[in-house]
Tab-separated table of C-alpha atoms in Angstrom:
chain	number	residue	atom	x	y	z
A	68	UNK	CA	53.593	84.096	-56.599
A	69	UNK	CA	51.914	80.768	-57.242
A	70	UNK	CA	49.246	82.006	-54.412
A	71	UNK	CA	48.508	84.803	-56.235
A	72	UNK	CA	48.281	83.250	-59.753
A	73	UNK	CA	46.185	81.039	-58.239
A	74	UNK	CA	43.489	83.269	-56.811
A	75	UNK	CA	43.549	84.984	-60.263
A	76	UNK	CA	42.594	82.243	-62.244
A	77	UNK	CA	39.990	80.882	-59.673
A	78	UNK	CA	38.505	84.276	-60.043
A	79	UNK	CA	38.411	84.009	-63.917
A	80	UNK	CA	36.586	80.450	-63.126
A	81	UNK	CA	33.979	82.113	-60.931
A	82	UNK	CA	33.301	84.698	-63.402
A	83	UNK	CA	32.948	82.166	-66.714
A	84	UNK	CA	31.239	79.575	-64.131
A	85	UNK	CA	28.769	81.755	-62.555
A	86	UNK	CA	27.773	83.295	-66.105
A	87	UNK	CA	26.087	79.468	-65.941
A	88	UNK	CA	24.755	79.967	-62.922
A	89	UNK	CA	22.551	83.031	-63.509
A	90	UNK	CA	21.091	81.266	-66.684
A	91	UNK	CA	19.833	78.132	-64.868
A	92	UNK	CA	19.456	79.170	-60.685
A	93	UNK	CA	15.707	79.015	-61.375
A	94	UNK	CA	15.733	75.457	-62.134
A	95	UNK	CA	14.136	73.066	-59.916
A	96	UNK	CA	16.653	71.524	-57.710
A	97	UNK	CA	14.672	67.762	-58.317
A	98	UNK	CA	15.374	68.551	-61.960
A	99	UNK	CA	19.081	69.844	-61.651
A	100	UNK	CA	19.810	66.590	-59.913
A	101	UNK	CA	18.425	64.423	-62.241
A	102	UNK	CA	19.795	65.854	-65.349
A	103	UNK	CA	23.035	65.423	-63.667
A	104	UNK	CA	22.768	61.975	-63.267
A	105	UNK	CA	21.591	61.570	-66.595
A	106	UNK	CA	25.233	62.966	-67.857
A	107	UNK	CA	26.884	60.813	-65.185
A	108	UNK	CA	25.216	58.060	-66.878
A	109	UNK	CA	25.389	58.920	-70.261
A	110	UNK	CA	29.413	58.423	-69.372
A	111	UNK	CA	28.723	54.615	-68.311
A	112	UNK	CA	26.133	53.885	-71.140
A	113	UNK	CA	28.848	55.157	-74.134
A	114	UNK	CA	31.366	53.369	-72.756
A	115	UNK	CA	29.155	50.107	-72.858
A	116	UNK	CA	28.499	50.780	-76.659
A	117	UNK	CA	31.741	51.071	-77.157
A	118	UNK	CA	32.578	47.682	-75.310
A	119	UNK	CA	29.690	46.013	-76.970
A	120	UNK	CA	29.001	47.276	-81.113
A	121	UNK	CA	32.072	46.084	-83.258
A	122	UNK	CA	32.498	49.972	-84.747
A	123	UNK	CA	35.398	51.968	-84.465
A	124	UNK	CA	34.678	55.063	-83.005
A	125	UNK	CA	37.793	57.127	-83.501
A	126	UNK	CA	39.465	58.952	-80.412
A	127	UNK	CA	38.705	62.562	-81.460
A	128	UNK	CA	35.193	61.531	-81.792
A	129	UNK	CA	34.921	59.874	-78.187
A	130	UNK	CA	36.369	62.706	-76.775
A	131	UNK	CA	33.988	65.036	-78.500
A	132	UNK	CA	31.077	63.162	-76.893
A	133	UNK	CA	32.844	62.731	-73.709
A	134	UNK	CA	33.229	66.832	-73.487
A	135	UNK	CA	29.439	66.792	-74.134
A	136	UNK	CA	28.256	64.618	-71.602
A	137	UNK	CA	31.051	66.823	-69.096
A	138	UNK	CA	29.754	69.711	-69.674
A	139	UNK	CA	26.175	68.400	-69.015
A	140	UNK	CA	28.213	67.102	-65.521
A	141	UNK	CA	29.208	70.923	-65.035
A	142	UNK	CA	26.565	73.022	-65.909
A	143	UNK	CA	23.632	70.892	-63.366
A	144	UNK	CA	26.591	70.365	-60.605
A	145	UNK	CA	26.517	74.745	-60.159
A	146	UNK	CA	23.812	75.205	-57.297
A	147	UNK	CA	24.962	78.294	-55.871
A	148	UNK	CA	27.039	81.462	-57.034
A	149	UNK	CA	30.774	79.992	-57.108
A	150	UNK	CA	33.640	81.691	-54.589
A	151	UNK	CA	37.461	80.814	-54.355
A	152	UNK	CA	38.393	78.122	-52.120
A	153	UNK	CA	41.654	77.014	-50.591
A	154	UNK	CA	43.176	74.234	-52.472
A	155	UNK	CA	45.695	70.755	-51.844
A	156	UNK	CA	48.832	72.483	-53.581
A	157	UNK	CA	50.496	69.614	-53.434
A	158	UNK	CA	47.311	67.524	-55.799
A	159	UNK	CA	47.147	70.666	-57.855
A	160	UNK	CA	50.384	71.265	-58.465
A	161	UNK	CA	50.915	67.137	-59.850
A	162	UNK	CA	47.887	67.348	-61.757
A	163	UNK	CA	48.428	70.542	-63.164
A	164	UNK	CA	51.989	69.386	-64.148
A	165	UNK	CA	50.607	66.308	-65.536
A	166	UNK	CA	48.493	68.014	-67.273
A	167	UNK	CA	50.644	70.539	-69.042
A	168	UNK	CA	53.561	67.969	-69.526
A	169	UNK	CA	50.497	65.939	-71.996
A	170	UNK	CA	49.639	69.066	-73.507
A	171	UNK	CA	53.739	69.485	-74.726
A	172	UNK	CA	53.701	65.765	-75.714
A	173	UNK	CA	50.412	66.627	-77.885
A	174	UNK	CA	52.414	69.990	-79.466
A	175	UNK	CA	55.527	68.331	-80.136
A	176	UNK	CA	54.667	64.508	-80.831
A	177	UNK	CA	51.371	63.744	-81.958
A	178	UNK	CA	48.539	66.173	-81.728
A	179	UNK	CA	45.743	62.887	-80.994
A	180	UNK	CA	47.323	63.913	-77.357
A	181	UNK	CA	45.644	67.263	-77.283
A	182	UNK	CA	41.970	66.427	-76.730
A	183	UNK	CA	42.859	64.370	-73.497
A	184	UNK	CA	45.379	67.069	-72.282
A	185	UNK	CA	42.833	69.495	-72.367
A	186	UNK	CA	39.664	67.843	-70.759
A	187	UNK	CA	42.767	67.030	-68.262
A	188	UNK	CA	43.305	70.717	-67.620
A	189	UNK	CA	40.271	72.680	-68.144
A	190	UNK	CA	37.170	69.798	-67.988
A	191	UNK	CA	38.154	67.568	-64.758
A	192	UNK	CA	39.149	71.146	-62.783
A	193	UNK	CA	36.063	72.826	-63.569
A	194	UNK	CA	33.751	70.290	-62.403
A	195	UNK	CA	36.196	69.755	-59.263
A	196	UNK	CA	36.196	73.345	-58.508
A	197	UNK	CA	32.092	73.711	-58.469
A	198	UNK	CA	31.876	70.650	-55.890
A	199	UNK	CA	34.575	72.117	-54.128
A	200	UNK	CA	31.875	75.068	-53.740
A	201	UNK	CA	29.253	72.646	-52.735
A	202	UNK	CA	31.321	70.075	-50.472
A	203	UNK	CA	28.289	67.666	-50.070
A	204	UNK	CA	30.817	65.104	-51.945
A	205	UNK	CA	28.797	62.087	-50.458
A	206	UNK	CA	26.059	63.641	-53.104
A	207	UNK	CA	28.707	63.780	-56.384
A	208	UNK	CA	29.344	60.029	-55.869
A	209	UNK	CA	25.846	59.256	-55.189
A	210	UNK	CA	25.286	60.529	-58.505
A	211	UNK	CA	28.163	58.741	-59.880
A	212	UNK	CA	27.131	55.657	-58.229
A	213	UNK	CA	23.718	55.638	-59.443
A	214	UNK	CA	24.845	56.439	-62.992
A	215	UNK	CA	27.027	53.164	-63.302
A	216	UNK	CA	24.527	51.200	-61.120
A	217	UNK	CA	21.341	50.740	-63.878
A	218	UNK	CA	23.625	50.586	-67.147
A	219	UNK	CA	25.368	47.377	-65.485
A	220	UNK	CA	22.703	45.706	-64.433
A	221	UNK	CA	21.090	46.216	-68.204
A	222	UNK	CA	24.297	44.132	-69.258
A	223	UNK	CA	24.827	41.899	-66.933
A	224	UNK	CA	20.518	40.563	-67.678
A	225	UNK	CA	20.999	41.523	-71.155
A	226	UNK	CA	24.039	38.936	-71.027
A	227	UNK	CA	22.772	36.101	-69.115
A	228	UNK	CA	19.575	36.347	-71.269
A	229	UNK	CA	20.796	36.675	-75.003
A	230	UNK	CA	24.769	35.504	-74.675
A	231	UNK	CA	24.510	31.995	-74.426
A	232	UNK	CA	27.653	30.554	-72.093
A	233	UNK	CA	29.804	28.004	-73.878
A	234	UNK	CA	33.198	25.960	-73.290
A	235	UNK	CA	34.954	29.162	-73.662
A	236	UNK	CA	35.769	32.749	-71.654
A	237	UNK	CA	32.346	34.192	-71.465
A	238	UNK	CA	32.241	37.358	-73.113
A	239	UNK	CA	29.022	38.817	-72.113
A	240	UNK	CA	27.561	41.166	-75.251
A	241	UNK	CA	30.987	42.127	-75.268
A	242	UNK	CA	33.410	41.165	-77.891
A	243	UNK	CA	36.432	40.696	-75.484
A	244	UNK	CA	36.414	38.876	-72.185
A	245	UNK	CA	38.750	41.541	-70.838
A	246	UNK	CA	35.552	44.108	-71.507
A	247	UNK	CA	33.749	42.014	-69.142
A	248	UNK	CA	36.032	42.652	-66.290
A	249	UNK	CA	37.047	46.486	-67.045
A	250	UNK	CA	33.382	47.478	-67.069
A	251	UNK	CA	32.998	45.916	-64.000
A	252	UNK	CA	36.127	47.451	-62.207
A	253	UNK	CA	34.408	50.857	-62.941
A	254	UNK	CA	31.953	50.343	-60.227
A	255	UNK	CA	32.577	47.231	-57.657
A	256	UNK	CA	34.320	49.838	-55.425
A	257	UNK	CA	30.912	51.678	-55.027
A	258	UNK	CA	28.843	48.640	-54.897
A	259	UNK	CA	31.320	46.958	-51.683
A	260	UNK	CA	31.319	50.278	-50.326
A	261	UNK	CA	27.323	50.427	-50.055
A	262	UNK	CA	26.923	47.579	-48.745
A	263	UNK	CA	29.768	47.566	-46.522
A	264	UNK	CA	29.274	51.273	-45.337
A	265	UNK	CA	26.173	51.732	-45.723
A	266	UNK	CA	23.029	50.465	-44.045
A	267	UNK	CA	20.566	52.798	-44.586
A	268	UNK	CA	18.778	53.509	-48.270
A	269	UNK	CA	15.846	52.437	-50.560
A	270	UNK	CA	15.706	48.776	-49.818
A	271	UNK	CA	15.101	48.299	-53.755
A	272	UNK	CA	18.686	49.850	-54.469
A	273	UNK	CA	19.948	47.654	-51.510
A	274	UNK	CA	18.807	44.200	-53.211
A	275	UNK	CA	20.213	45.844	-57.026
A	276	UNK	CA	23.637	46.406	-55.269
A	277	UNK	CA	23.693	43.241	-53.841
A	278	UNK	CA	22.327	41.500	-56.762
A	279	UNK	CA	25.024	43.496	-59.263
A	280	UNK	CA	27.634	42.161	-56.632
A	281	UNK	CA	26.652	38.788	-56.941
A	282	UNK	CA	26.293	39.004	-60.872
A	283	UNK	CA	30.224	40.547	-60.684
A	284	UNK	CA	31.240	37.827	-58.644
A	285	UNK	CA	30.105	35.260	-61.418
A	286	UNK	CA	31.230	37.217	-64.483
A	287	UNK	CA	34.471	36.801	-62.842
A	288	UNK	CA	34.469	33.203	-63.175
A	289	UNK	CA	32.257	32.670	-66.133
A	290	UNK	CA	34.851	35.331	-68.009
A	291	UNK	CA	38.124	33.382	-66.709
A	292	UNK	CA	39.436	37.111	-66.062
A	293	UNK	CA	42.480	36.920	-63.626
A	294	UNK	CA	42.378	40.774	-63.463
A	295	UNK	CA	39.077	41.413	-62.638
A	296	UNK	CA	39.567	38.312	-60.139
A	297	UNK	CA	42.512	40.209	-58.734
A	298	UNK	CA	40.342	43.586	-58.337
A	299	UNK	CA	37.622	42.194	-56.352
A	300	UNK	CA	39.585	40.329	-54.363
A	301	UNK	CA	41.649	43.371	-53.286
A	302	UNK	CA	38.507	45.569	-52.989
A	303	UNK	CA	36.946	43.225	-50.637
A	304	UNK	CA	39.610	42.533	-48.416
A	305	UNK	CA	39.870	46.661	-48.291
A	306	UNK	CA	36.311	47.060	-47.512
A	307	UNK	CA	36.672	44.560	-44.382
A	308	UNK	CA	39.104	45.889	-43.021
A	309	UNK	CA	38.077	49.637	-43.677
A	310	UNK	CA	34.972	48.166	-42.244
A	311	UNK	CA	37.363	47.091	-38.568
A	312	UNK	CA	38.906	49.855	-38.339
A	313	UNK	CA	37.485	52.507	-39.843
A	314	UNK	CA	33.739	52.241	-39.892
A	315	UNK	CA	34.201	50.026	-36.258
A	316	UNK	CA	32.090	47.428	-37.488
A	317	UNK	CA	31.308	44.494	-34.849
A	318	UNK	CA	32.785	40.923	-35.697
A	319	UNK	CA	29.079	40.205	-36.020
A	320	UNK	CA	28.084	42.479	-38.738
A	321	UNK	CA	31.404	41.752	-40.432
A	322	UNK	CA	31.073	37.839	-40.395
A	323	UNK	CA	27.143	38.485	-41.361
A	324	UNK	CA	28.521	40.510	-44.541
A	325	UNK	CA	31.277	37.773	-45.007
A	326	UNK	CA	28.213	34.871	-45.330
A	327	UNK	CA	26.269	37.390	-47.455
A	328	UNK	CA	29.114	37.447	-49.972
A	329	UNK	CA	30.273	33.961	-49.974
A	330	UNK	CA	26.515	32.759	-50.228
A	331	UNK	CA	25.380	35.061	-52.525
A	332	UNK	CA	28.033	35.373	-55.035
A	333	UNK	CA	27.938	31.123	-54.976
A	334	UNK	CA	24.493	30.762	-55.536
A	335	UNK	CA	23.595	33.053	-58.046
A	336	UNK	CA	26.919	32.075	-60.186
A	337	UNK	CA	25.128	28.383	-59.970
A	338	UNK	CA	21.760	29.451	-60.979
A	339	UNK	CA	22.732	31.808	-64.276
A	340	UNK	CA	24.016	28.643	-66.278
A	341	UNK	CA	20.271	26.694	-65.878
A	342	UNK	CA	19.180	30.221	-66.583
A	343	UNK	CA	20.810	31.253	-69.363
A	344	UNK	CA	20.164	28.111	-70.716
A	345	UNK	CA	16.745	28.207	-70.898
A	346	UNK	CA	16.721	31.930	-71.754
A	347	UNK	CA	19.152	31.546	-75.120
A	348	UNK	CA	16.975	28.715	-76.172
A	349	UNK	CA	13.998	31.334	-76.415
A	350	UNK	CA	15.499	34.473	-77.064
A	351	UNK	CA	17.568	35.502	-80.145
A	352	UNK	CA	20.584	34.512	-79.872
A	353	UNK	CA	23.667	36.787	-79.697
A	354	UNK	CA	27.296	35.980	-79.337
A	355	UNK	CA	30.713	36.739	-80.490
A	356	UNK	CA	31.921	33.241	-80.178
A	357	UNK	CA	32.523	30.597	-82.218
A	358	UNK	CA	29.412	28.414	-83.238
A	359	UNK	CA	31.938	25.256	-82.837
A	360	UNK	CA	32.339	25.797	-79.034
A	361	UNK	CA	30.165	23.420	-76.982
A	362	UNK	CA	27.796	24.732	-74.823
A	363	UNK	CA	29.190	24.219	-71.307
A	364	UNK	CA	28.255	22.774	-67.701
A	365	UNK	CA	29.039	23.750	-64.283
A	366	UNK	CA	32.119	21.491	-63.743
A	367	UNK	CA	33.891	22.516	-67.103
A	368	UNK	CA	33.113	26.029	-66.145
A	369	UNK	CA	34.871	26.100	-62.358
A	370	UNK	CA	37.897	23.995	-64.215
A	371	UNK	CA	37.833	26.197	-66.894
A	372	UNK	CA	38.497	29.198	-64.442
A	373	UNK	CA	40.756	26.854	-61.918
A	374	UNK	CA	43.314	26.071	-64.975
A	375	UNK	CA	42.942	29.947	-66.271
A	376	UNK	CA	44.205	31.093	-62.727
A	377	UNK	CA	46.887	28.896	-62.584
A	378	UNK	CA	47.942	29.419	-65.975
A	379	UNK	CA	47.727	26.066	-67.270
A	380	UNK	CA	46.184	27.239	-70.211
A	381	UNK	CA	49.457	28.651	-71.726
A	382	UNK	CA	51.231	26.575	-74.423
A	383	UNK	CA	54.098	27.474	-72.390
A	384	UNK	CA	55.446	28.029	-68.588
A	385	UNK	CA	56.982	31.439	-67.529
A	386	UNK	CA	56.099	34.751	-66.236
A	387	UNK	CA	55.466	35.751	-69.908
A	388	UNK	CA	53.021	33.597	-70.630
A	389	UNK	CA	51.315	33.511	-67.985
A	390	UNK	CA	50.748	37.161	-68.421
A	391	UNK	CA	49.529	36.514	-71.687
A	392	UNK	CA	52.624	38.387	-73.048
A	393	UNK	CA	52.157	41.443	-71.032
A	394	UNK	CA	56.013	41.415	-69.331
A	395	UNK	CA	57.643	41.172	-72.969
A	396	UNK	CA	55.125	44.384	-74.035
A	397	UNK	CA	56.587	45.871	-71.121
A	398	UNK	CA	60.300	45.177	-71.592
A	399	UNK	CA	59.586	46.381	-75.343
A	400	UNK	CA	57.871	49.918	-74.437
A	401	UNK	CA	60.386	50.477	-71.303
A	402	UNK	CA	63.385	50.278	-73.436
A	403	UNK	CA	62.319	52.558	-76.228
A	404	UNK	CA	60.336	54.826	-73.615
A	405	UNK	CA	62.702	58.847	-74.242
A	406	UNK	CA	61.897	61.844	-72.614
A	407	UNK	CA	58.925	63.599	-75.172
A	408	UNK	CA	57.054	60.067	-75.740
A	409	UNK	CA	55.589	58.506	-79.010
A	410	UNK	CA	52.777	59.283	-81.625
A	411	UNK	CA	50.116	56.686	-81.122
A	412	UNK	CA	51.750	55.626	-84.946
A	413	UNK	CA	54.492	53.826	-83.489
A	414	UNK	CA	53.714	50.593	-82.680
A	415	UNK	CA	55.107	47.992	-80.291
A	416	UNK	CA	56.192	44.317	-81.861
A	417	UNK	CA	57.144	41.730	-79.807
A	418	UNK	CA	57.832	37.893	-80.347
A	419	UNK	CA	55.000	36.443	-78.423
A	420	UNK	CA	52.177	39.290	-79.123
A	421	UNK	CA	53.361	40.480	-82.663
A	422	UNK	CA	52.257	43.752	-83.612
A	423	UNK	CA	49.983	45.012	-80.018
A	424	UNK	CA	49.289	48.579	-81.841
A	425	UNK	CA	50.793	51.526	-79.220
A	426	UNK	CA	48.625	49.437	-76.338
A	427	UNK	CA	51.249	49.019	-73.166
A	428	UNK	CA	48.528	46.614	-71.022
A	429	UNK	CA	49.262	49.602	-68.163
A	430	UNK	CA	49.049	52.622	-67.595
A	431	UNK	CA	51.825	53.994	-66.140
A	432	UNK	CA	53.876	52.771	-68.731
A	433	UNK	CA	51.233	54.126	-71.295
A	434	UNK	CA	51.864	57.323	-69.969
A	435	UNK	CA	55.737	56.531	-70.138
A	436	UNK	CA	55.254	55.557	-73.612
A	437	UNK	CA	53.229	57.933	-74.658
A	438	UNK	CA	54.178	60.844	-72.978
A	439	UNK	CA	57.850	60.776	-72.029
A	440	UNK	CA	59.434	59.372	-69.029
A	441	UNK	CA	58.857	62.769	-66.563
A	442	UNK	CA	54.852	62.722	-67.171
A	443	UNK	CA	54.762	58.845	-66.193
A	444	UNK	CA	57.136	59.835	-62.954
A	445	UNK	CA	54.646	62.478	-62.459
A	446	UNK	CA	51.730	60.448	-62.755
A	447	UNK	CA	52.575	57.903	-60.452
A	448	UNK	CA	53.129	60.880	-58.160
A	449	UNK	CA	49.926	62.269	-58.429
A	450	UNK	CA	48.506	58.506	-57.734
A	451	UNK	CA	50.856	57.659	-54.664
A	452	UNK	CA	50.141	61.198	-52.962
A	453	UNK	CA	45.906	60.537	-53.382
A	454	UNK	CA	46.030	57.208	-51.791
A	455	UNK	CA	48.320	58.235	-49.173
A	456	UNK	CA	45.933	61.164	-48.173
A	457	UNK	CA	42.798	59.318	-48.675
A	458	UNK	CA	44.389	56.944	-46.196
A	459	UNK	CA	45.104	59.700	-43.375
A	460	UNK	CA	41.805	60.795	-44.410
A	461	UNK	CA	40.224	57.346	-43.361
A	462	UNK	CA	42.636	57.610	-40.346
A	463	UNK	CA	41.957	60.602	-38.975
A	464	UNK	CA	38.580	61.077	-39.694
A	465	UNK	CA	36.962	57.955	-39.509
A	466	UNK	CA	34.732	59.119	-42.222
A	467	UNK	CA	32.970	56.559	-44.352
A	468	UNK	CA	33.350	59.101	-47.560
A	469	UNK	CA	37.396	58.489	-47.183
A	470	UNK	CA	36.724	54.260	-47.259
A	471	UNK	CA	34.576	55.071	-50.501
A	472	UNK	CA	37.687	56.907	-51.944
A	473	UNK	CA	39.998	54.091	-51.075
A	474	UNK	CA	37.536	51.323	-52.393
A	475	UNK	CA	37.615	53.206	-56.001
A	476	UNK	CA	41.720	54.183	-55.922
A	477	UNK	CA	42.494	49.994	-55.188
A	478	UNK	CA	40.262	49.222	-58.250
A	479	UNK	CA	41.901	51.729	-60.260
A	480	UNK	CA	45.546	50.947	-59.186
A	481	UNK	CA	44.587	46.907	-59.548
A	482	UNK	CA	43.244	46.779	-63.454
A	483	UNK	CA	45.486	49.622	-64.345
A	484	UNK	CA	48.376	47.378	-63.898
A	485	UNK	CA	47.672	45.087	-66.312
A	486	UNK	CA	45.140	47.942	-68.629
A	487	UNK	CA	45.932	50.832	-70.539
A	488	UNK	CA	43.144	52.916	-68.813
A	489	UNK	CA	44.473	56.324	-70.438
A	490	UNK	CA	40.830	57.016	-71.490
A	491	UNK	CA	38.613	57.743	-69.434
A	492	UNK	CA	35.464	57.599	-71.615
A	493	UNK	CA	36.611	54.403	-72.847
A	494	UNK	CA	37.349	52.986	-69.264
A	495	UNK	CA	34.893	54.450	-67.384
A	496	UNK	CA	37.023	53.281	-63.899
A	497	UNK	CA	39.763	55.941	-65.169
A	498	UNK	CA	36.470	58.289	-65.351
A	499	UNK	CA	35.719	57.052	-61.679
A	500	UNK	CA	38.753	57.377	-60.056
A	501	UNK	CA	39.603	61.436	-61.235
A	502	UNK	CA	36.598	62.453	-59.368
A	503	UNK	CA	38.442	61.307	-56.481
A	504	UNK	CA	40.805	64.617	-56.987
A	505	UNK	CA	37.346	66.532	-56.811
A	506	UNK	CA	37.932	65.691	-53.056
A	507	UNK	CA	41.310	65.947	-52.969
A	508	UNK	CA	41.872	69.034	-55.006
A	509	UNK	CA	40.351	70.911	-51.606
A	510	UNK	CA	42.882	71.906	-49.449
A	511	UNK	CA	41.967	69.685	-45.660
A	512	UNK	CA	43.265	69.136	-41.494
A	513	UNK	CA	43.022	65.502	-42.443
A	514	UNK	CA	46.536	64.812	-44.825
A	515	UNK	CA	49.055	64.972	-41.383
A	516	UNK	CA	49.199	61.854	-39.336
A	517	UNK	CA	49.303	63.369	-35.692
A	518	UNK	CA	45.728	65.061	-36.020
A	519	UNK	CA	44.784	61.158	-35.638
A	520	UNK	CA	41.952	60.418	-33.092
């Protein structure tokens, strides 16, 4: 029965889907391609604005631009008249279920839930299903990667040049040192996968990658962010070993990479303070911060990120605390977390924090919150199952297209432990990470153990 309903309603895809298709098959492929970047990037460059112009920009609204910018993503991704194709059940079946539990929760509790059940259920499929079609997935996160790549480098410059770095957690032209990190997160796991995985490519993108690398490296210590500390961190020691046992690169090339890193990431975090120095004393100035902070120096800086680790900034000792009050927000939403979930109206209140809107500080316990108890089980579900057949995948294929899936899924999993990344055109890594289902939506040899090599 489910067979069957499925073939029907990948039929009704192909016939809405390919109606696109016979409008724009005489367009230039060059053109196709870069009109699909251009929507991959128009993701990355909203969700900067966002992070960086102190507007609200209300939900429905984002999600209204977001379906824009998808549909852009989906009509230039069709490059060839679209056929069934035999899917993961098991992925389908979780995100479907995910899906439709959301789209309840937006019926019964609060329709603001409605918008992001829907791009869930129709939006995210639809693009899956045409690249399913196409299978040249090493081409979708090209794209993807490319997209993220120029925005980020426009901040990070645009920073170091108009932001000037005081005493204080640099915030970048952000207004929140946590941006700094979270729009980082959204692509280190492509950056350490290029250079880890691959050699080969226009040696100007090699020296941007490396460069936007280096530049996250320092905007982890000039920011103070422990998260974003504890995503790289985790991403690199992935890639190396993904890079010994998967890729089968030599202790040579992986100590060569090791220097690169540690070299790199020291000496360019040394030369933006001189530089931004000299730049913010000749540019307009912008900032967020206080005009009382001191402008800083290298020593104050390290300690600065050396007592933020350790978490002897905190008034106080304890777990709490240290977490910047992120364990009592959890205890709080946990114990009032039902079944059906909460409108976005009820807010959480805790001693520490106060009044921390319906913002859980993760996202399985957003869901939880949000949604009821059953879509946050699900979730995790659907997140467990992908990383445990992207690993088989790595396994048994030996693919480097599996390590790029697994660089992007320990990003995700590492910030959204400590981020509500429910949105994914407001954290573009959330936006990232689903396209890893495009992969894993179609149905493979790869998910069983003992077809290892």
């Amino acid at each position: 029965m489910l067979r069957k309903l499925d073939n029907n309603i990948q039929k009704m895809m192909c016939s809405v889907l390919n109606i696109i298709w016979d409008f724009t098959k005489a367009l230039d492929m060059r053109i196709r391609e870069k009109f699909l970047t251009a929507f991959f990037m128009m993701i990355s460059i909203m969700a900067y604005i966002y992070a960086i112009l102190p507007i609200h920009v209300h939900l429905l609204l984002k999600c209204l631009i977001g379906t824009v910018f998808m549909l852009g993503i989906l009509v230039f991704s069709i490059d060839r008249e679209l056929k069934p194709v035999k899917l993961n059940s098991t992925i389908c079946l979780l995100w479907f279920g995910f899906g439709v539990i959301r789209l309840i929760s937006g019926l019964i509790i609060s329709i603001e839930y409605l918008p992001l059940a829907c791009i869930w259920l129709v939006g995210f499929p639809s693009i899956f299903f045409v690249w399913n079609n196409r299978k040249d997935y090493e081409k979708l996160f090209e794209h993807i990667y490319t997209a993220f790549l120029y925005p980020t480098i426009v901040f990070f410059v645009a920073s170091i040049l108009l932001v000037p770095i005081r005493s204080s957690a640099y915030l970048g032209l952000t207004s929140n040192a946590n941006a700094v990190g979270q729009r980082i997160t959204a692509i280190f796991g492509l950056l350490i996968a290029c250079f880890m995985f691959y050699g080969k490519g226009k040696k100007y993108v090699k020296i941007l990658n490396l460069l936007c690398i280096w530049f996250s490296i320092a905007f982890a210590v000039y920011s103070r962010g422990r998260t974003i500390t504890v995503v790289l961190a985790s991403v690199i020691i992935a890639a190396f070993i993904c890079g010994a046992v998967i890729v089968k690169l030599s202790w040579y090339e992986l100590l060569k990479k090791a220097v690169i890193l540690l070299i790199g990431g020291t000496v360019v975090t040394l030369i933006i303070l001189p530089v931004n120095k000299v730049a913010t004393s000749i540019m307009p100035e912008v900032s967020f911060q206080e005009e009382k902070e001191q402008d800083a120096n290298l020593n104050s800086l390290i300690d600065g990120y050396m007592v933020r680790m350790e978490g002897n900034d905190k008034a106080k000792a304890g777990i709490n605390d240290y977490s910047s009050g992120r364990m009592g927000i959890w205890i709080e939403a946990i114990s009032k977390s039902n079944m059906l979930g909460h409108p976005s109206r009820n807010h959480i209140v805790t001693v520490r924090n106060g009044d921390v809107g319906n913002n859980t500080h993760n996202v399985f316990i957003q869901f939880m919150y949000d949604n009821g108890i059953i879509a946050c089980v699900v979730f995790i579900l659907l997140v467990l199952v992908a990383l445990k057949q992207t690993v088989l995948l790595c396994y048994n294929t030996r693919k480097r297209l599996y390590a790029i899936l697994l660089m992007i899924e320990i990003s995700y999993l590492c910030i959204s432990m400590f981020t509500s990344t429910n949105m994914p055109f407001l954290y573009e890594i959330s936006f990232v990470f689903y396209f890893v289902y495009a992969i894993l939506f179609e149905k493979s040899s790869g998910y069983t153990l003992h077809q290892a090599g």
